[in-house]
C-alpha positions as MATLAB code, in Angstrom:
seq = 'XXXXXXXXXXXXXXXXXXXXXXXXXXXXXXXXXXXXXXXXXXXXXXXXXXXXXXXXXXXXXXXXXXXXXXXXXXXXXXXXXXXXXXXXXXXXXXXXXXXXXXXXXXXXXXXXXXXXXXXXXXXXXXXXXXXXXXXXXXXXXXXXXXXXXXXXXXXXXXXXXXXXXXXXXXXXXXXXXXXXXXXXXXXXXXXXXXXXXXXXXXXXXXXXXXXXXXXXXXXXXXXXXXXXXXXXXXXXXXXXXXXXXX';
ca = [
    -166.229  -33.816  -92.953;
    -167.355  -36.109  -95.370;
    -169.988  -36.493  -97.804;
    -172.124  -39.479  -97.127;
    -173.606  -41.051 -100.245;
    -177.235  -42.644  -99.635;
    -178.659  -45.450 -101.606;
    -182.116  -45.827 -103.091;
    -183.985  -49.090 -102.565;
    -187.547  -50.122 -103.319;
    -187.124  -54.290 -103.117;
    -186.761  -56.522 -100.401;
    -186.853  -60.204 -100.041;
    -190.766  -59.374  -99.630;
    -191.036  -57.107 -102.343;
    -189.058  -59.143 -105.470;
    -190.509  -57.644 -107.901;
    -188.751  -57.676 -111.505;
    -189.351  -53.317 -111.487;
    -187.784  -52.786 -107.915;
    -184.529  -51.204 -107.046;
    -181.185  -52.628 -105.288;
    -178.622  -51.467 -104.068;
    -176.898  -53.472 -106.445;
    -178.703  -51.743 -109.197;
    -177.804  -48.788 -108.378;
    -173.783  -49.885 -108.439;
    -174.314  -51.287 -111.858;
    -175.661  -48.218 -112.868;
    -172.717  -46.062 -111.676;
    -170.401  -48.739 -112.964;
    -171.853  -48.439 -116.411;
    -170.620  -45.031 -116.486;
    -167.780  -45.062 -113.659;
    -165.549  -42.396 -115.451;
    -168.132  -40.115 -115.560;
    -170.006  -40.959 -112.169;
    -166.294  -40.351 -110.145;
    -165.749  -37.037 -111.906;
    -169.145  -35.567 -110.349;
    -168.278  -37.115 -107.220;
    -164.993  -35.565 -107.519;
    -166.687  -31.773 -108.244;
    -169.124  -32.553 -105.401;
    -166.483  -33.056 -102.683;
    -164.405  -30.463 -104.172;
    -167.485  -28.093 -104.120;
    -167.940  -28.081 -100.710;
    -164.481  -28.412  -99.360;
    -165.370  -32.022  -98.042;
    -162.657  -34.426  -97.069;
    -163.774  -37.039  -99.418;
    -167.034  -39.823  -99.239;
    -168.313  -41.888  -96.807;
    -170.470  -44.947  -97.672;
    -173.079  -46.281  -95.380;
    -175.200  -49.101  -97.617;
    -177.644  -50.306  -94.877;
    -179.243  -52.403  -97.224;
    -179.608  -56.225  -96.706;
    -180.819  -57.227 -100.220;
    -179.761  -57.223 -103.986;
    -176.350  -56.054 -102.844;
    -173.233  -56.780 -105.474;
    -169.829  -57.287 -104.051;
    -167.726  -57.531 -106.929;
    -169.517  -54.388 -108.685;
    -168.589  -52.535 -105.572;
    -164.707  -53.979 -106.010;
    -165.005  -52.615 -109.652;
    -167.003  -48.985 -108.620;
    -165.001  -48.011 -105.730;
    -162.070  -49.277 -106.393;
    -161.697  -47.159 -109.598;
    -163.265  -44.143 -107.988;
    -160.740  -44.332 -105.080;
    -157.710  -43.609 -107.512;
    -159.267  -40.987 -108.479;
    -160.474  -39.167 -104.911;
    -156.648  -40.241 -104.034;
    -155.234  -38.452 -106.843;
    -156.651  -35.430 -105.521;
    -156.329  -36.006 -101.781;
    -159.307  -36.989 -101.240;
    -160.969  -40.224  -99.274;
    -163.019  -42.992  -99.501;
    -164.527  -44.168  -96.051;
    -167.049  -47.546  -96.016;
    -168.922  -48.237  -92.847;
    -168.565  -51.933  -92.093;
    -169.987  -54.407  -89.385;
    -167.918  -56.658  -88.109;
    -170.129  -57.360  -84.750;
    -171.271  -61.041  -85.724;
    -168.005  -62.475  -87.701;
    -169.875  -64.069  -90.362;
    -168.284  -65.932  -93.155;
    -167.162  -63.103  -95.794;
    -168.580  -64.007  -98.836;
    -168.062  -62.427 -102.324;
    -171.186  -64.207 -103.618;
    -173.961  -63.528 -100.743;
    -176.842  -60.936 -101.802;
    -177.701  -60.176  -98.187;
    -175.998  -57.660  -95.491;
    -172.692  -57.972  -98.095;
    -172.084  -54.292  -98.539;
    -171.274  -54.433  -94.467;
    -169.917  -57.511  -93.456;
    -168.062  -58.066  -96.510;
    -165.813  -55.271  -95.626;
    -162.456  -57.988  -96.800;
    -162.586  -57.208 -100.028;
    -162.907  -53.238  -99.559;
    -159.927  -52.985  -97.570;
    -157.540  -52.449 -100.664;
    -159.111  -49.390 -101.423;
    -160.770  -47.995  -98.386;
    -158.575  -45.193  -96.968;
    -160.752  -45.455  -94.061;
    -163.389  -48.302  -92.651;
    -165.864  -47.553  -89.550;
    -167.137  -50.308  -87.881;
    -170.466  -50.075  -86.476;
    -170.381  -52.880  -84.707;
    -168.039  -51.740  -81.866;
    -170.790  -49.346  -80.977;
    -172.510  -51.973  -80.379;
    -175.782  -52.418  -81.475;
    -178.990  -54.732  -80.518;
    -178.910  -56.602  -83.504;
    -175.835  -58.458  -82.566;
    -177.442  -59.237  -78.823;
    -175.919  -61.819  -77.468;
    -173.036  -61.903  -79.092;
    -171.159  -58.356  -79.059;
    -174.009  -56.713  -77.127;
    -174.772  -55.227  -74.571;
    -171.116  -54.118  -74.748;
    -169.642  -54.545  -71.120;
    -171.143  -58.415  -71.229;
    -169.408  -59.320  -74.295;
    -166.459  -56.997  -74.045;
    -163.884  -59.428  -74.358;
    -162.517  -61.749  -77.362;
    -164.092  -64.763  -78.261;
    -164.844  -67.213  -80.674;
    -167.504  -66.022  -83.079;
    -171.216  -68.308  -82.401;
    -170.827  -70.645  -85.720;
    -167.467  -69.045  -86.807;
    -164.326  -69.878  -84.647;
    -162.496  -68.785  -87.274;
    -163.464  -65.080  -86.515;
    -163.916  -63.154  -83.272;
    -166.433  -61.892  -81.458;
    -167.107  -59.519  -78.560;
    -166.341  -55.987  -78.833;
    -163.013  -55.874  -78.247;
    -162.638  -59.466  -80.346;
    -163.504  -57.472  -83.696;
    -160.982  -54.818  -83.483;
    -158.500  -57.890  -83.154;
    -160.063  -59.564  -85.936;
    -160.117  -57.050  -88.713;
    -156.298  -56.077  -87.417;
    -155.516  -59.950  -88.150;
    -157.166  -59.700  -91.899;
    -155.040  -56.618  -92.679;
    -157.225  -53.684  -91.998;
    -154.900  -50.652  -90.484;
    -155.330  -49.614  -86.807;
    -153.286  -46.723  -87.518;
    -155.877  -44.811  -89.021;
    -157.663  -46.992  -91.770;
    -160.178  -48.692  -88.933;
    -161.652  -46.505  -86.561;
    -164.321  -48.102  -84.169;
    -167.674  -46.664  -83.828;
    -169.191  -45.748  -80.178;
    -173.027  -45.440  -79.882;
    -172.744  -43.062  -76.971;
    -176.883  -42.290  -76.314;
    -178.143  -42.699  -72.768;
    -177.483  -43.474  -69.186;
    -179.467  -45.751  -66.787;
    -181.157  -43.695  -64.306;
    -178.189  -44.893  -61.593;
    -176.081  -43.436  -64.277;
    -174.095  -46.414  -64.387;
    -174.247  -47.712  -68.116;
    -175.646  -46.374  -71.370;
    -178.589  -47.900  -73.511;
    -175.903  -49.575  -75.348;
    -174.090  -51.399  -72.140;
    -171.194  -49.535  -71.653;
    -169.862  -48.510  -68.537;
    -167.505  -46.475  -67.345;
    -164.753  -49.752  -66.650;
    -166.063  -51.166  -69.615;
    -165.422  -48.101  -71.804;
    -161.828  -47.228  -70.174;
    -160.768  -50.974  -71.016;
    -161.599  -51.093  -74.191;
    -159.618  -47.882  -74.550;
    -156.424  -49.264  -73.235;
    -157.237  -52.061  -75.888;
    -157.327  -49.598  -78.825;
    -153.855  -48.119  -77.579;
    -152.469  -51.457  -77.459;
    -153.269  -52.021  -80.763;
    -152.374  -48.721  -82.284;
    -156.038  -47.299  -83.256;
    -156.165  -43.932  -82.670;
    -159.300  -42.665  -84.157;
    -162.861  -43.404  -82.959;
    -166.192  -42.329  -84.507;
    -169.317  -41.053  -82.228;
    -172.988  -41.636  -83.059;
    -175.519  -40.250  -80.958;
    -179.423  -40.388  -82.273;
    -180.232  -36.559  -81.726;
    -176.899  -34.874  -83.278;
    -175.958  -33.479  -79.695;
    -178.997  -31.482  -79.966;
    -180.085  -32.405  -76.413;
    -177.968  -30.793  -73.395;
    -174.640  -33.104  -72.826;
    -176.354  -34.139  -69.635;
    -179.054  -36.159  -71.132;
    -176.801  -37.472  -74.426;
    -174.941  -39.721  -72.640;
    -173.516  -40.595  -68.983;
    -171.413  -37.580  -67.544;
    -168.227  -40.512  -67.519;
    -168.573  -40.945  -71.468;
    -167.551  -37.896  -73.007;
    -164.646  -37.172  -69.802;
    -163.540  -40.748  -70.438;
    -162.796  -39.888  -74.590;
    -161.256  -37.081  -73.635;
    -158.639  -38.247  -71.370;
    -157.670  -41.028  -74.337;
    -157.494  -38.452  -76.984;
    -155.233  -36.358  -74.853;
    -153.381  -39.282  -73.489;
];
């Protein structure tokens, strides 16, 4: 289990004002005192037995990508020093040009330059979501590789990003691990809210064995608080299983 670090943020590109908060603030901050600020983190995860720290900046505004280079990639020698981990979620989804300089969305489709010292890198964008419609979701539609909208330089579809952030180095052994957003089922019980269905799911899969990934993360809205029957599909969770075991 690992500790997931949230980010406070009172500005926006609607809300500039010179006494609101970033996300980049927030790194400077830490930076300004990185020693200390990865020792606490240290005594944190240590604390409570935790495997290490998982970052998930959702923030599209003020963001910093070369303070985040120079924060995490000193704090990461140190979690590794003690066997500990540092794990970013990313979102490759829409293949947009990776850009040390951009302000907006950088933290998560930036992911490049995190890959030297990111033991481990989720991306959300396999699970997939609606805010890449039309180009990685609904999943089943755009399951397969293609040349990113804008971007044929980077790939697109579901299936296209796990190929993608294998081509610019990331590890499929265990460094990327592809997200699934498993929540509901149609009422024919044929896809889930996300557009996967069961042929859709099993092929993408056979794709992650082909290409060596063997982890996967789950996300499900209500923390499998609801009965297993109204999570998902009753293919979804039978379907993971049989991949796990192989």
């Amino acid at each position: 289990m690992y500790m997931t670090l949230v980010v406070y943020q009172n500005c926006s590109a609607t809300n500039p004002d010179p006494g609101c908060w970033t996300p980049g603030d927030t790194c400077e901050a830490a930076l300004a005192r990185v020693d200390d600020f990865g020792t606490e983190l240290l005594g944190w995860i240590e604390a409570y037995s935790l495997k290490g720290v998982h970052l998930d900046w959702e923030f599209g505004y003020g963001c910093n990508v070369t303070c985040h280079q120079q924060l995490w990639g000193h704090v990461s020698k140190k979690l590794r020093a003690s066997g500990k981990e540092l794990a970013i979620s990313v979102d490759d989804s829409k293949g947009t040009t990776i850009d040390r300089s951009a302000t907006n969305w950088t933290y998560e489709t930036d992911w490049y330059f995190f890959k030297e010292y990111a033991d481990v890198m989720i991306d959300m964008g396999t699970y997939p979501g609606g805010w890449a419609k039309g180009i990685s979701w609904p999943a089943s539609q755009y399951l397969k590789p293609y040349p990113c909208p804008g971007n044929a330089s980077r790939t697109c579809g579901v299936e296209g990003q796990v190929l993608d952030m294998i081509k610019y180095g990331v590890d499929p052994g265990y460094q990327l691990q592809t997200g699934l957003w498993i929540d509901g089922c149609f009422p024919n019980g044929t896809m889930t809210t996300q557009g996967w269905t069961e042929q859709s799911l099993q092929d993408f899969l056979q794709l992650l064995d082909k290409q060596g990934v063997k982890v996967v993360t789950i996300w499900t809205s209500d923390a499998f608080l609801l009965a297993p029957s109204r999570v998902t599909c009753p293919w979804f969770m039978p379907a993971l299983r049989k991949w796990i075991l192989g």
